[in-house]
PDB file of C-alpha atoms in Angstrom:
ATOM      1  CA  UNK A   1     -22.679  27.436  -6.279  1.00 47.00           C
ATOM      2  CA  UNK A   2     -24.493  24.090  -6.454  1.00 55.00           C
ATOM      3  CA  UNK A   3     -27.360  23.029  -4.286  1.00 69.00           C
ATOM      4  CA  UNK A   4     -26.824  22.214  -0.632  1.00 82.00           C
ATOM      5  CA  UNK A   5     -28.536  19.799   1.721  1.00 94.00           C
ATOM      6  CA  UNK A   6     -28.016  18.020   5.017  1.00 96.00           C
ATOM      7  CA  UNK A   7     -27.895  14.261   5.670  1.00 96.00           C
ATOM      8  CA  UNK A   8     -27.348  12.711   9.089  1.00 95.00           C
ATOM      9  CA  UNK A   9     -26.301  16.146  10.357  1.00 95.00           C
ATOM     10  CA  UNK A  10     -23.632  16.579   7.672  1.00 97.00           C
ATOM     11  CA  UNK A  11     -23.865  19.662   5.453  1.00 97.00           C
ATOM     12  CA  UNK A  12     -23.341  18.760   1.801  1.00 97.00           C
ATOM     13  CA  UNK A  13     -22.251  21.544  -0.550  1.00 96.00           C
ATOM     14  CA  UNK A  14     -21.724  22.190  -4.271  1.00 95.00           C
ATOM     15  CA  UNK A  15     -23.490  18.953  -5.128  1.00 96.00           C
ATOM     16  CA  UNK A  16     -24.116  19.826  -8.759  1.00 95.00           C
ATOM     17  CA  UNK A  17     -20.489  20.564  -9.595  1.00 95.00           C
ATOM     18  CA  UNK A  18     -18.562  18.130 -11.840  1.00 94.00           C
ATOM     19  CA  UNK A  19     -16.713  15.629  -9.673  1.00 96.00           C
ATOM     20  CA  UNK A  20     -13.445  15.857 -11.620  1.00 94.00           C
ATOM     21  CA  UNK A  21     -12.325  16.225 -15.223  1.00 90.00           C
ATOM     22  CA  UNK A  22     -13.363  13.140 -17.165  1.00 89.00           C
ATOM     23  CA  UNK A  23     -15.580  11.783 -14.385  1.00 93.00           C
ATOM     24  CA  UNK A  24     -18.777  12.305 -16.355  1.00 92.00           C
ATOM     25  CA  UNK A  25     -20.406  12.553 -12.927  1.00 96.00           C
ATOM     26  CA  UNK A  26     -21.265  15.189 -10.358  1.00 96.00           C
ATOM     27  CA  UNK A  27     -20.350  15.434  -6.714  1.00 97.00           C
ATOM     28  CA  UNK A  28     -23.975  14.578  -5.920  1.00 97.00           C
ATOM     29  CA  UNK A  29     -23.592  11.267  -7.740  1.00 97.00           C
ATOM     30  CA  UNK A  30     -20.549  10.442  -5.616  1.00 98.00           C
ATOM     31  CA  UNK A  31     -22.443  11.308  -2.418  1.00 98.00           C
ATOM     32  CA  UNK A  32     -25.511   9.345  -3.489  1.00 98.00           C
ATOM     33  CA  UNK A  33     -23.413   6.314  -4.411  1.00 98.00           C
ATOM     34  CA  UNK A  34     -21.472   6.260  -1.145  1.00 98.00           C
ATOM     35  CA  UNK A  35     -24.706   6.712   0.794  1.00 98.00           C
ATOM     36  CA  UNK A  36     -26.309   3.837  -1.135  1.00 97.00           C
ATOM     37  CA  UNK A  37     -23.449   1.385  -0.464  1.00 98.00           C
ATOM     38  CA  UNK A  38     -22.430   2.738   2.922  1.00 97.00           C
ATOM     39  CA  UNK A  39     -23.808  -0.230   4.848  1.00 97.00           C
ATOM     40  CA  UNK A  40     -21.429  -2.446   2.824  1.00 97.00           C
ATOM     41  CA  UNK A  41     -18.440  -0.090   2.539  1.00 98.00           C
ATOM     42  CA  UNK A  42     -18.309   1.032   6.179  1.00 98.00           C
ATOM     43  CA  UNK A  43     -17.741  -2.524   7.532  1.00 96.00           C
ATOM     44  CA  UNK A  44     -14.657  -2.741   5.282  1.00 96.00           C
ATOM     45  CA  UNK A  45     -13.363   0.495   6.862  1.00 97.00           C
ATOM     46  CA  UNK A  46     -14.387   0.006  10.499  1.00 96.00           C
ATOM     47  CA  UNK A  47     -11.535  -0.076  13.001  1.00 95.00           C
ATOM     48  CA  UNK A  48      -8.921   0.662  10.333  1.00 95.00           C
ATOM     49  CA  UNK A  49      -6.679   3.675   9.770  1.00 95.00           C
ATOM     50  CA  UNK A  50      -8.035   5.314   6.627  1.00 97.00           C
ATOM     51  CA  UNK A  51      -6.257   7.087   3.783  1.00 96.00           C
ATOM     52  CA  UNK A  52      -8.361   8.686   1.047  1.00 98.00           C
ATOM     53  CA  UNK A  53      -7.741  10.107  -2.400  1.00 98.00           C
ATOM     54  CA  UNK A  54      -9.484  13.432  -2.845  1.00 98.00           C
ATOM     55  CA  UNK A  55     -10.101  15.672  -5.836  1.00 96.00           C
ATOM     56  CA  UNK A  56     -10.495  19.434  -5.825  1.00 90.00           C
ATOM     57  CA  UNK A  57     -11.733  21.454  -8.809  1.00 86.00           C
ATOM     58  CA  UNK A  58      -8.853  22.305 -11.106  1.00 85.00           C
ATOM     59  CA  UNK A  59      -6.285  20.333  -9.101  1.00 90.00           C
ATOM     60  CA  UNK A  60      -4.759  16.866  -9.510  1.00 94.00           C
ATOM     61  CA  UNK A  61      -5.975  14.121  -7.139  1.00 96.00           C
ATOM     62  CA  UNK A  62      -4.018  13.754  -3.899  1.00 96.00           C
ATOM     63  CA  UNK A  63      -3.814  11.162  -1.133  1.00 96.00           C
ATOM     64  CA  UNK A  64      -4.760  12.410   2.326  1.00 96.00           C
ATOM     65  CA  UNK A  65      -3.508  10.420   5.302  1.00 95.00           C
ATOM     66  CA  UNK A  66      -3.574  12.929   8.144  1.00 95.00           C
ATOM     67  CA  UNK A  67      -7.047  13.810   9.393  1.00 96.00           C
ATOM     68  CA  UNK A  68      -7.340  17.573   8.742  1.00 95.00           C
ATOM     69  CA  UNK A  69      -7.387  19.889  11.740  1.00 94.00           C
ATOM     70  CA  UNK A  70     -10.741  21.257  10.559  1.00 96.00           C
ATOM     71  CA  UNK A  71     -12.367  17.813  10.731  1.00 97.00           C
ATOM     72  CA  UNK A  72     -15.320  17.566  13.156  1.00 97.00           C
ATOM     73  CA  UNK A  73     -14.501  16.339  16.656  1.00 96.00           C
ATOM     74  CA  UNK A  74     -16.913  13.406  16.291  1.00 97.00           C
ATOM     75  CA  UNK A  75     -14.725  11.685  13.685  1.00 98.00           C
ATOM     76  CA  UNK A  76     -12.708   8.948  15.367  1.00 97.00           C
ATOM     77  CA  UNK A  77      -8.975   8.843  14.771  1.00 97.00           C
ATOM     78  CA  UNK A  78      -5.937   6.704  15.470  1.00 95.00           C
ATOM     79  CA  UNK A  79      -2.270   7.669  15.492  1.00 93.00           C
ATOM     80  CA  UNK A  80       0.400   5.418  13.969  1.00 86.00           C
ATOM     81  CA  UNK A  81       4.083   5.795  13.205  1.00 77.00           C
ATOM     82  CA  UNK A  82       4.558   6.051   9.435  1.00 74.00           C
ATOM     83  CA  UNK A  83       7.861   4.455   8.490  1.00 71.00           C
ATOM     84  CA  UNK A  84       7.804   5.932   4.990  1.00 68.00           C
ATOM     85  CA  UNK A  85       7.653   9.522   6.267  1.00 70.00           C
ATOM     86  CA  UNK A  86       9.324   8.895   9.648  1.00 78.00           C
ATOM     87  CA  UNK A  87       6.639  10.649  11.625  1.00 86.00           C
ATOM     88  CA  UNK A  88       3.407   9.998  13.458  1.00 92.00           C
ATOM     89  CA  UNK A  89       0.265  10.275  11.358  1.00 93.00           C
ATOM     90  CA  UNK A  90      -3.225  10.759  12.754  1.00 96.00           C
ATOM     91  CA  UNK A  91      -5.604   8.822  10.532  1.00 96.00           C
ATOM     92  CA  UNK A  92      -9.375   8.984  10.439  1.00 98.00           C
ATOM     93  CA  UNK A  93     -11.368   5.857  11.281  1.00 97.00           C
ATOM     94  CA  UNK A  94     -14.632   5.617   9.328  1.00 98.00           C
ATOM     95  CA  UNK A  95     -17.031   3.632  11.501  1.00 96.00           C
ATOM     96  CA  UNK A  96     -20.382   5.088  10.472  1.00 97.00           C
ATOM     97  CA  UNK A  97     -22.509   6.695   7.787  1.00 98.00           C
ATOM     98  CA  UNK A  98     -21.989  10.198   9.159  1.00 98.00           C
ATOM     99  CA  UNK A  99     -18.201   9.980   8.778  1.00 98.00           C
ATOM    100  CA  UNK A 100     -18.525   8.538   5.271  1.00 98.00           C
ATOM    101  CA  UNK A 101     -20.833  11.385   4.249  1.00 98.00           C
ATOM    102  CA  UNK A 102     -18.360  13.923   5.645  1.00 98.00           C
ATOM    103  CA  UNK A 103     -15.602  12.420   3.524  1.00 98.00           C
ATOM    104  CA  UNK A 104     -17.889  12.374   0.491  1.00 98.00           C
ATOM    105  CA  UNK A 105     -18.498  16.082   0.954  1.00 98.00           C
ATOM    106  CA  UNK A 106     -14.712  16.558   1.053  1.00 97.00           C
ATOM    107  CA  UNK A 107     -14.592  14.955  -2.418  1.00 98.00           C
ATOM    108  CA  UNK A 108     -12.897  11.851  -1.080  1.00 98.00           C
ATOM    109  CA  UNK A 109     -13.375   9.486  -4.004  1.00 98.00           C
ATOM    110  CA  UNK A 110     -11.101   6.561  -3.084  1.00 98.00           C
ATOM    111  CA  UNK A 111     -11.011   4.758   0.303  1.00 98.00           C
ATOM    112  CA  UNK A 112      -7.810   2.923   1.236  1.00 97.00           C
ATOM    113  CA  UNK A 113      -8.045   1.293   4.680  1.00 97.00           C
ATOM    114  CA  UNK A 114      -5.152  -0.196   6.598  1.00 94.00           C
ATOM    115  CA  UNK A 115      -4.728  -3.953   6.451  1.00 93.00           C
ATOM    116  CA  UNK A 116      -4.821  -3.953  10.262  1.00 92.00           C
ATOM    117  CA  UNK A 117      -8.016  -3.875  12.290  1.00 91.00           C
ATOM    118  CA  UNK A 118      -6.768  -2.364  15.501  1.00 84.00           C
ATOM    119  CA  UNK A 119      -3.370  -4.030  15.870  1.00 87.00           C
ATOM    120  CA  UNK A 120      -4.285  -7.292  14.089  1.00 92.00           C
ATOM    121  CA  UNK A 121      -3.536  -8.032  10.424  1.00 94.00           C
ATOM    122  CA  UNK A 122      -6.658  -9.513   8.886  1.00 96.00           C
ATOM    123  CA  UNK A 123      -5.926 -10.611   5.306  1.00 96.00           C
ATOM    124  CA  UNK A 124      -3.272 -12.007   3.022  1.00 97.00           C
ATOM    125  CA  UNK A 125      -3.610  -9.935  -0.147  1.00 97.00           C
ATOM    126  CA  UNK A 126      -2.252 -10.219  -3.658  1.00 97.00           C
ATOM    127  CA  UNK A 127      -2.623  -7.294  -6.053  1.00 97.00           C
ATOM    128  CA  UNK A 128      -2.494  -8.534  -9.647  1.00 97.00           C
ATOM    129  CA  UNK A 129      -1.272  -5.783 -11.959  1.00 95.00           C
ATOM    130  CA  UNK A 130      -1.416  -6.575 -15.699  1.00 95.00           C
ATOM    131  CA  UNK A 131       0.609  -4.726 -18.348  1.00 92.00           C
ATOM    132  CA  UNK A 132      -0.769  -1.449 -19.656  1.00 82.00           C
ATOM    133  CA  UNK A 133      -2.371  -2.653 -22.873  1.00 77.00           C
ATOM    134  CA  UNK A 134      -5.812  -3.290 -24.317  1.00 73.00           C
ATOM    135  CA  UNK A 135      -7.357  -6.498 -23.013  1.00 76.00           C
ATOM    136  CA  UNK A 136      -4.977  -6.592 -20.052  1.00 91.00           C
ATOM    137  CA  UNK A 137      -7.784  -7.304 -17.591  1.00 95.00           C
ATOM    138  CA  UNK A 138      -8.183 -10.736 -19.153  1.00 95.00           C
ATOM    139  CA  UNK A 139      -4.543 -11.440 -18.299  1.00 96.00           C
ATOM    140  CA  UNK A 140      -5.182 -10.363 -14.707  1.00 97.00           C
ATOM    141  CA  UNK A 141      -8.107 -12.789 -14.564  1.00 97.00           C
ATOM    142  CA  UNK A 142      -5.884 -15.639 -15.750  1.00 97.00           C
ATOM    143  CA  UNK A 143      -3.306 -14.708 -13.117  1.00 98.00           C
ATOM    144  CA  UNK A 144      -5.991 -14.625 -10.422  1.00 98.00           C
ATOM    145  CA  UNK A 145      -6.915 -18.193 -11.306  1.00 98.00           C
ATOM    146  CA  UNK A 146      -3.247 -19.156 -10.886  1.00 98.00           C
ATOM    147  CA  UNK A 147      -3.275 -17.575  -7.436  1.00 98.00           C
ATOM    148  CA  UNK A 148      -6.446 -19.461  -6.579  1.00 98.00           C
ATOM    149  CA  UNK A 149      -4.834 -22.722  -7.634  1.00 98.00           C
ATOM    150  CA  UNK A 150      -1.728 -21.969  -5.566  1.00 98.00           C
ATOM    151  CA  UNK A 151      -3.897 -21.175  -2.549  1.00 98.00           C
ATOM    152  CA  UNK A 152      -5.990 -24.316  -2.933  1.00 98.00           C
ATOM    153  CA  UNK A 153      -2.850 -26.429  -3.161  1.00 97.00           C
ATOM    154  CA  UNK A 154      -2.203 -25.310   0.406  1.00 96.00           C
ATOM    155  CA  UNK A 155      -5.798 -25.681   1.578  1.00 97.00           C
ATOM    156  CA  UNK A 156      -6.583 -21.961   1.466  1.00 98.00           C
ATOM    157  CA  UNK A 157      -9.510 -20.056  -0.047  1.00 98.00           C
ATOM    158  CA  UNK A 158      -9.833 -16.407  -0.977  1.00 98.00           C
ATOM    159  CA  UNK A 159     -12.299 -13.849  -2.312  1.00 98.00           C
ATOM    160  CA  UNK A 160     -11.703 -11.788  -5.440  1.00 98.00           C
ATOM    161  CA  UNK A 161     -12.666  -8.314  -6.615  1.00 98.00           C
ATOM    162  CA  UNK A 162     -11.840  -5.962  -9.438  1.00 98.00           C
ATOM    163  CA  UNK A 163      -9.413  -3.251  -8.428  1.00 96.00           C
ATOM    164  CA  UNK A 164     -11.538  -0.623 -10.132  1.00 95.00           C
ATOM    165  CA  UNK A 165      -8.627  -0.008 -12.513  1.00 92.00           C
ATOM    166  CA  UNK A 166      -7.226  -2.746 -14.758  1.00 93.00           C
ATOM    167  CA  UNK A 167      -6.247  -5.296 -12.110  1.00 95.00           C
ATOM    168  CA  UNK A 168      -7.631  -7.807  -9.634  1.00 97.00           C
ATOM    169  CA  UNK A 169      -7.299  -8.210  -5.856  1.00 98.00           C
ATOM    170  CA  UNK A 170      -7.334 -11.544  -4.042  1.00 98.00           C
ATOM    171  CA  UNK A 171      -8.084 -11.457  -0.285  1.00 98.00           C
ATOM    172  CA  UNK A 172      -7.486 -14.397   2.072  1.00 98.00           C
ATOM    173  CA  UNK A 173      -8.725 -13.810   5.646  1.00 97.00           C
ATOM    174  CA  UNK A 174      -6.174 -15.042   8.201  1.00 97.00           C
ATOM    175  CA  UNK A 175      -6.687 -16.379  11.702  1.00 97.00           C
ATOM    176  CA  UNK A 176      -6.206 -14.125  14.742  1.00 95.00           C
ATOM    177  CA  UNK A 177      -2.672 -14.366  16.076  1.00 95.00           C
ATOM    178  CA  UNK A 178      -1.036 -14.434  12.654  1.00 96.00           C
ATOM    179  CA  UNK A 179       2.236 -12.521  12.924  1.00 95.00           C
ATOM    180  CA  UNK A 180       2.966  -9.698  10.507  1.00 94.00           C
ATOM    181  CA  UNK A 181       6.312 -11.105   9.359  1.00 95.00           C
ATOM    182  CA  UNK A 182       4.840 -14.570   8.833  1.00 97.00           C
ATOM    183  CA  UNK A 183       1.913 -13.080   6.908  1.00 97.00           C
ATOM    184  CA  UNK A 184       4.265 -11.114   4.658  1.00 96.00           C
ATOM    185  CA  UNK A 185       6.367 -14.237   4.093  1.00 97.00           C
ATOM    186  CA  UNK A 186       3.324 -16.362   3.221  1.00 97.00           C
ATOM    187  CA  UNK A 187       2.203 -13.698   0.747  1.00 97.00           C
ATOM    188  CA  UNK A 188       5.568 -13.849  -1.014  1.00 97.00           C
ATOM    189  CA  UNK A 189       5.375 -17.644  -1.129  1.00 97.00           C
ATOM    190  CA  UNK A 190       1.868 -17.680  -2.634  1.00 98.00           C
ATOM    191  CA  UNK A 191       3.032 -15.280  -5.345  1.00 97.00           C
ATOM    192  CA  UNK A 192       6.113 -17.400  -6.063  1.00 97.00           C
ATOM    193  CA  UNK A 193       4.054 -20.591  -6.270  1.00 98.00           C
ATOM    194  CA  UNK A 194       1.532 -18.967  -8.609  1.00 98.00           C
ATOM    195  CA  UNK A 195       4.373 -17.704 -10.791  1.00 98.00           C
ATOM    196  CA  UNK A 196       5.819 -21.213 -11.026  1.00 98.00           C
ATOM    197  CA  UNK A 197       2.461 -22.526 -12.286  1.00 98.00           C
ATOM    198  CA  UNK A 198       2.732 -20.352 -15.419  1.00 98.00           C
ATOM    199  CA  UNK A 199       5.925 -18.262 -15.645  1.00 97.00           C
ATOM    200  CA  UNK A 200       4.980 -17.173 -19.169  1.00 96.00           C
ATOM    201  CA  UNK A 201       1.932 -15.343 -17.778  1.00 97.00           C
ATOM    202  CA  UNK A 202       2.873 -14.181 -14.298  1.00 97.00           C
ATOM    203  CA  UNK A 203       5.921 -12.645 -12.646  1.00 96.00           C
ATOM    204  CA  UNK A 204       7.017 -11.535  -9.193  1.00 95.00           C
ATOM    205  CA  UNK A 205       9.577  -9.095 -10.660  1.00 93.00           C
ATOM    206  CA  UNK A 206       9.199  -5.872  -8.689  1.00 90.00           C
ATOM    207  CA  UNK A 207      11.133  -3.732 -11.190  1.00 88.00           C
ATOM    208  CA  UNK A 208       8.730  -2.845 -13.989  1.00 87.00           C
ATOM    209  CA  UNK A 209      11.329  -3.172 -16.746  1.00 89.00           C
ATOM    210  CA  UNK A 210      11.913  -6.796 -15.741  1.00 89.00           C
ATOM    211  CA  UNK A 211       8.293  -7.937 -16.134  1.00 91.00           C
ATOM    212  CA  UNK A 212       8.374  -8.574 -19.866  1.00 90.00           C
ATOM    213  CA  UNK A 213       4.695  -7.845 -20.454  1.00 91.00           C
ATOM    214  CA  UNK A 214       3.563 -10.313 -17.795  1.00 95.00           C
ATOM    215  CA  UNK A 215       1.074  -9.842 -14.943  1.00 96.00           C
ATOM    216  CA  UNK A 216       2.845  -8.621 -11.804  1.00 96.00           C
ATOM    217  CA  UNK A 217       1.895 -10.618  -8.714  1.00 97.00           C
ATOM    218  CA  UNK A 218       2.399  -7.892  -6.118  1.00 96.00           C
ATOM    219  CA  UNK A 219       3.072  -9.528  -2.757  1.00 95.00           C
ATOM    220  CA  UNK A 220       4.055  -6.313  -0.966  1.00 93.00           C
ATOM    221  CA  UNK A 221       0.582  -5.504   0.383  1.00 89.00           C
ATOM    222  CA  UNK A 222       1.431  -6.416   3.954  1.00 85.00           C
ATOM    223  CA  UNK A 223       2.409  -4.522   7.077  1.00 75.00           C
ATOM    224  CA  UNK A 224       1.786  -0.798   6.684  1.00 75.00           C
ATOM    225  CA  UNK A 225       0.406  -0.988   3.132  1.00 85.00           C
ATOM    226  CA  UNK A 226      -3.177  -0.271   2.087  1.00 90.00           C
ATOM    227  CA  UNK A 227      -5.469  -1.631  -0.622  1.00 95.00           C
ATOM    228  CA  UNK A 228      -8.513   0.144  -1.989  1.00 97.00           C
ATOM    229  CA  UNK A 229     -11.648  -1.139  -0.255  1.00 98.00           C
ATOM    230  CA  UNK A 230     -14.358  -3.190  -1.901  1.00 98.00           C
ATOM    231  CA  UNK A 231     -17.092  -0.842  -3.209  1.00 98.00           C
ATOM    232  CA  UNK A 232     -14.713   2.152  -3.237  1.00 98.00           C
ATOM    233  CA  UNK A 233     -14.881   4.375  -6.327  1.00 98.00           C
ATOM    234  CA  UNK A 234     -11.683   5.172  -8.231  1.00 98.00           C
ATOM    235  CA  UNK A 235     -10.482   8.486  -9.654  1.00 97.00           C
ATOM    236  CA  UNK A 236     -10.752   7.371 -13.259  1.00 95.00           C
ATOM    237  CA  UNK A 237     -12.971   8.249 -16.233  1.00 94.00           C
ATOM    238  CA  UNK A 238     -16.538   7.141 -15.587  1.00 95.00           C
ATOM    239  CA  UNK A 239     -15.759   6.635 -11.858  1.00 97.00           C
ATOM    240  CA  UNK A 240     -15.436   2.832 -11.789  1.00 97.00           C
ATOM    241  CA  UNK A 241     -15.772   0.907  -8.541  1.00 98.00           C
ATOM    242  CA  UNK A 242     -13.700  -1.874  -6.981  1.00 98.00           C
ATOM    243  CA  UNK A 243     -16.329  -4.607  -7.028  1.00 98.00           C
ATOM    244  CA  UNK A 244     -16.591  -8.191  -5.672  1.00 98.00           C
ATOM    245  CA  UNK A 245     -16.983 -10.940  -8.250  1.00 97.00           C
ATOM    246  CA  UNK A 246     -17.631 -14.636  -7.816  1.00 97.00           C
ATOM    247  CA  UNK A 247     -14.738 -16.754  -9.045  1.00 97.00           C
ATOM    248  CA  UNK A 248     -16.996 -18.437 -11.622  1.00 96.00           C
ATOM    249  CA  UNK A 249     -17.927 -15.053 -13.100  1.00 96.00           C
ATOM    250  CA  UNK A 250     -14.478 -13.474 -13.150  1.00 96.00           C
ATOM    251  CA  UNK A 251     -13.858 -14.159 -16.838  1.00 94.00           C
ATOM    252  CA  UNK A 252     -17.285 -12.756 -17.763  1.00 96.00           C
ATOM    253  CA  UNK A 253     -16.854  -9.207 -16.458  1.00 96.00           C
ATOM    254  CA  UNK A 254     -14.827  -6.099 -17.210  1.00 95.00           C
ATOM    255  CA  UNK A 255     -13.873  -3.261 -14.836  1.00 94.00           C
ATOM    256  CA  UNK A 256     -16.169  -0.930 -16.783  1.00 94.00           C
ATOM    257  CA  UNK A 257     -19.178  -3.028 -15.735  1.00 96.00           C
ATOM    258  CA  UNK A 258     -18.970  -1.536 -12.240  1.00 98.00           C
ATOM    259  CA  UNK A 259     -19.347   2.219 -11.774  1.00 97.00           C
ATOM    260  CA  UNK A 260     -20.975   4.515  -9.237  1.00 97.00           C
ATOM    261  CA  UNK A 261     -24.031   4.505 -11.513  1.00 97.00           C
ATOM    262  CA  UNK A 262     -24.348   0.750 -12.092  1.00 97.00           C
ATOM    263  CA  UNK A 263     -23.023  -0.851  -8.890  1.00 97.00           C
ATOM    264  CA  UNK A 264     -25.966  -0.123  -6.529  1.00 96.00           C
ATOM    265  CA  UNK A 265     -28.420  -1.810  -8.911  1.00 96.00           C
ATOM    266  CA  UNK A 266     -26.145  -4.827  -9.295  1.00 96.00           C
ATOM    267  CA  UNK A 267     -26.060  -5.356  -5.537  1.00 95.00           C
ATOM    268  CA  UNK A 268     -29.829  -5.777  -5.238  1.00 88.00           C
ATOM    269  CA  UNK A 269     -29.682  -5.607  -1.450  1.00 88.00           C
ATOM    270  CA  UNK A 270     -26.843  -8.130  -1.146  1.00 95.00           C
ATOM    271  CA  UNK A 271     -23.267  -7.755   0.114  1.00 97.00           C
ATOM    272  CA  UNK A 272     -21.237 -10.104  -2.119  1.00 97.00           C
ATOM    273  CA  UNK A 273     -17.921  -9.100  -0.517  1.00 98.00           C
ATOM    274  CA  UNK A 274     -18.986 -10.123   2.984  1.00 97.00           C
ATOM    275  CA  UNK A 275     -20.993 -13.099   1.724  1.00 96.00           C
ATOM    276  CA  UNK A 276     -18.165 -14.436  -0.447  1.00 96.00           C
ATOM    277  CA  UNK A 277     -15.393 -13.989   2.104  1.00 98.00           C
ATOM    278  CA  UNK A 278     -14.199 -17.324   3.569  1.00 98.00           C
ATOM    279  CA  UNK A 279     -13.709 -17.802   7.296  1.00 97.00           C
ATOM    280  CA  UNK A 280     -10.290 -16.786   8.720  1.00 98.00           C
ATOM    281  CA  UNK A 281      -7.670 -19.447   8.038  1.00 98.00           C
ATOM    282  CA  UNK A 282      -4.390 -20.496   9.631  1.00 98.00           C
ATOM    283  CA  UNK A 283      -1.443 -20.170   7.254  1.00 98.00           C
ATOM    284  CA  UNK A 284       0.390 -23.454   6.576  1.00 97.00           C
ATOM    285  CA  UNK A 285       3.865 -23.723   8.077  1.00 97.00           C
ATOM    286  CA  UNK A 286       5.447 -24.774   4.763  1.00 96.00           C
ATOM    287  CA  UNK A 287       4.095 -21.638   3.083  1.00 97.00           C
ATOM    288  CA  UNK A 288       5.503 -19.401   5.814  1.00 97.00           C
ATOM    289  CA  UNK A 289       8.844 -21.211   5.785  1.00 98.00           C
ATOM    290  CA  UNK A 290       9.243 -20.862   2.028  1.00 97.00           C
ATOM    291  CA  UNK A 291       8.308 -17.196   2.196  1.00 97.00           C
ATOM    292  CA  UNK A 292      11.030 -16.465   4.731  1.00 96.00           C
ATOM    293  CA  UNK A 293      13.581 -17.653   2.161  1.00 96.00           C
ATOM    294  CA  UNK A 294      12.300 -15.173  -0.455  1.00 95.00           C
ATOM    295  CA  UNK A 295      13.830 -11.677  -0.333  1.00 91.00           C
ATOM    296  CA  UNK A 296      11.475  -8.771   0.362  1.00 83.00           C
ATOM    297  CA  UNK A 297      10.690  -7.351  -3.083  1.00 61.00           C
ATOM    298  CA  UNK A 298      11.130  -3.662  -2.313  1.00 56.00           C
ATOM    299  CA  UNK A 299      14.458  -4.220  -0.545  1.00 54.00           C
ATOM    300  CA  UNK A 300      15.712  -6.489  -3.309  1.00 52.00           C
ATOM    301  CA  UNK A 301      14.644  -3.949  -5.949  1.00 52.00           C
ATOM    302  CA  UNK A 302      16.408  -1.127  -4.094  1.00 52.00           C
ATOM    303  CA  UNK A 303      19.697  -3.064  -3.989  1.00 41.00           C
ATOM    304  CA  UNK A 304      19.339  -4.116  -7.622  1.00 47.00           C
ATOM    305  CA  UNK A 305      18.685  -0.512  -8.616  1.00 50.00           C
ATOM    306  CA  UNK A 306      21.895   0.559  -6.904  1.00 49.00           C
ATOM    307  CA  UNK A 307      23.842  -2.223  -8.633  1.00 55.00           C
ATOM    308  CA  UNK A 308      22.476  -1.238 -12.042  1.00 48.00           C
ATOM    309  CA  UNK A 309      23.255   2.426 -11.431  1.00 54.00           C
ATOM    310  CA  UNK A 310      26.804   1.514 -10.457  1.00 54.00           C
ATOM    311  CA  UNK A 311      27.240  -0.621 -13.598  1.00 58.00           C
ATOM    312  CA  UNK A 312      25.871   2.240 -15.734  1.00 59.00           C
ATOM    313  CA  UNK A 313      28.357   4.673 -14.202  1.00 62.00           C
ATOM    314  CA  UNK A 314      31.238   2.292 -14.892  1.00 67.00           C
ATOM    315  CA  UNK A 315      30.015   1.727 -18.427  1.00 66.00           C
ATOM    316  CA  UNK A 316      29.929   5.460 -19.009  1.00 54.00           C
TER     317      UNK A 316
END
């Protein structure tokens, strides 16, 4: 058994064990990293229903939404109806260092907060997913610049971060009072406008086989979806981190530049995610109106999948 210690009243165990296969890091390094960036990560989690991805020795990673029954009583929670599973889910809310340390001790590597703070949606988000090939991050960077241009054409500004995998996330803070359906519609419209700027590079095709090696502009991160938080580690070799980048530097970095070992030193006491985030913005009416004419990607893909299955059966 590895060494044990206590921080902020939280017992930390098995700290010298490997974090997961291929991590090239120990559980202690995860705990130390989360403790080092906690004053930046916790604000991104505060007031939001939290899902985490945990790893246990010898087991595949798994997403945990329900707060376990054995969780300490001092961890705050919130209960929401989960449409995907058609049941109520009691989520943790990570508002402080103590809760973050408890999750770290549970081997929670990834932190995926709700896009709602309380009952208010806070950001328009595009998740830019490049094809699975060497050098694909560079394509995601090019697509992010398309998204920025589309946003600026409507007077909007966003912040950008690496996903911690091979993609890029663009966040646009929205004004209080923005309706969920209007926010989802505006997200679809931004993606469509960015796609029109360079259809050879970017696509809004939800079905993977239809993307043709292009960067997928995922506009479905609205409503009940989550996106990995800025500064969150990822369950990937070397334990990379989703890290904020200035727009001017985006084409000068790679996801591997930011890991649980390197990120604290790169921050140098700053909080580039909070500092680079624009003020909340009202969404233009023309953007919302266009978005309401665009079918919801998941629904459209479901119907298209049924049509293709039917055609395949007839062909057979």
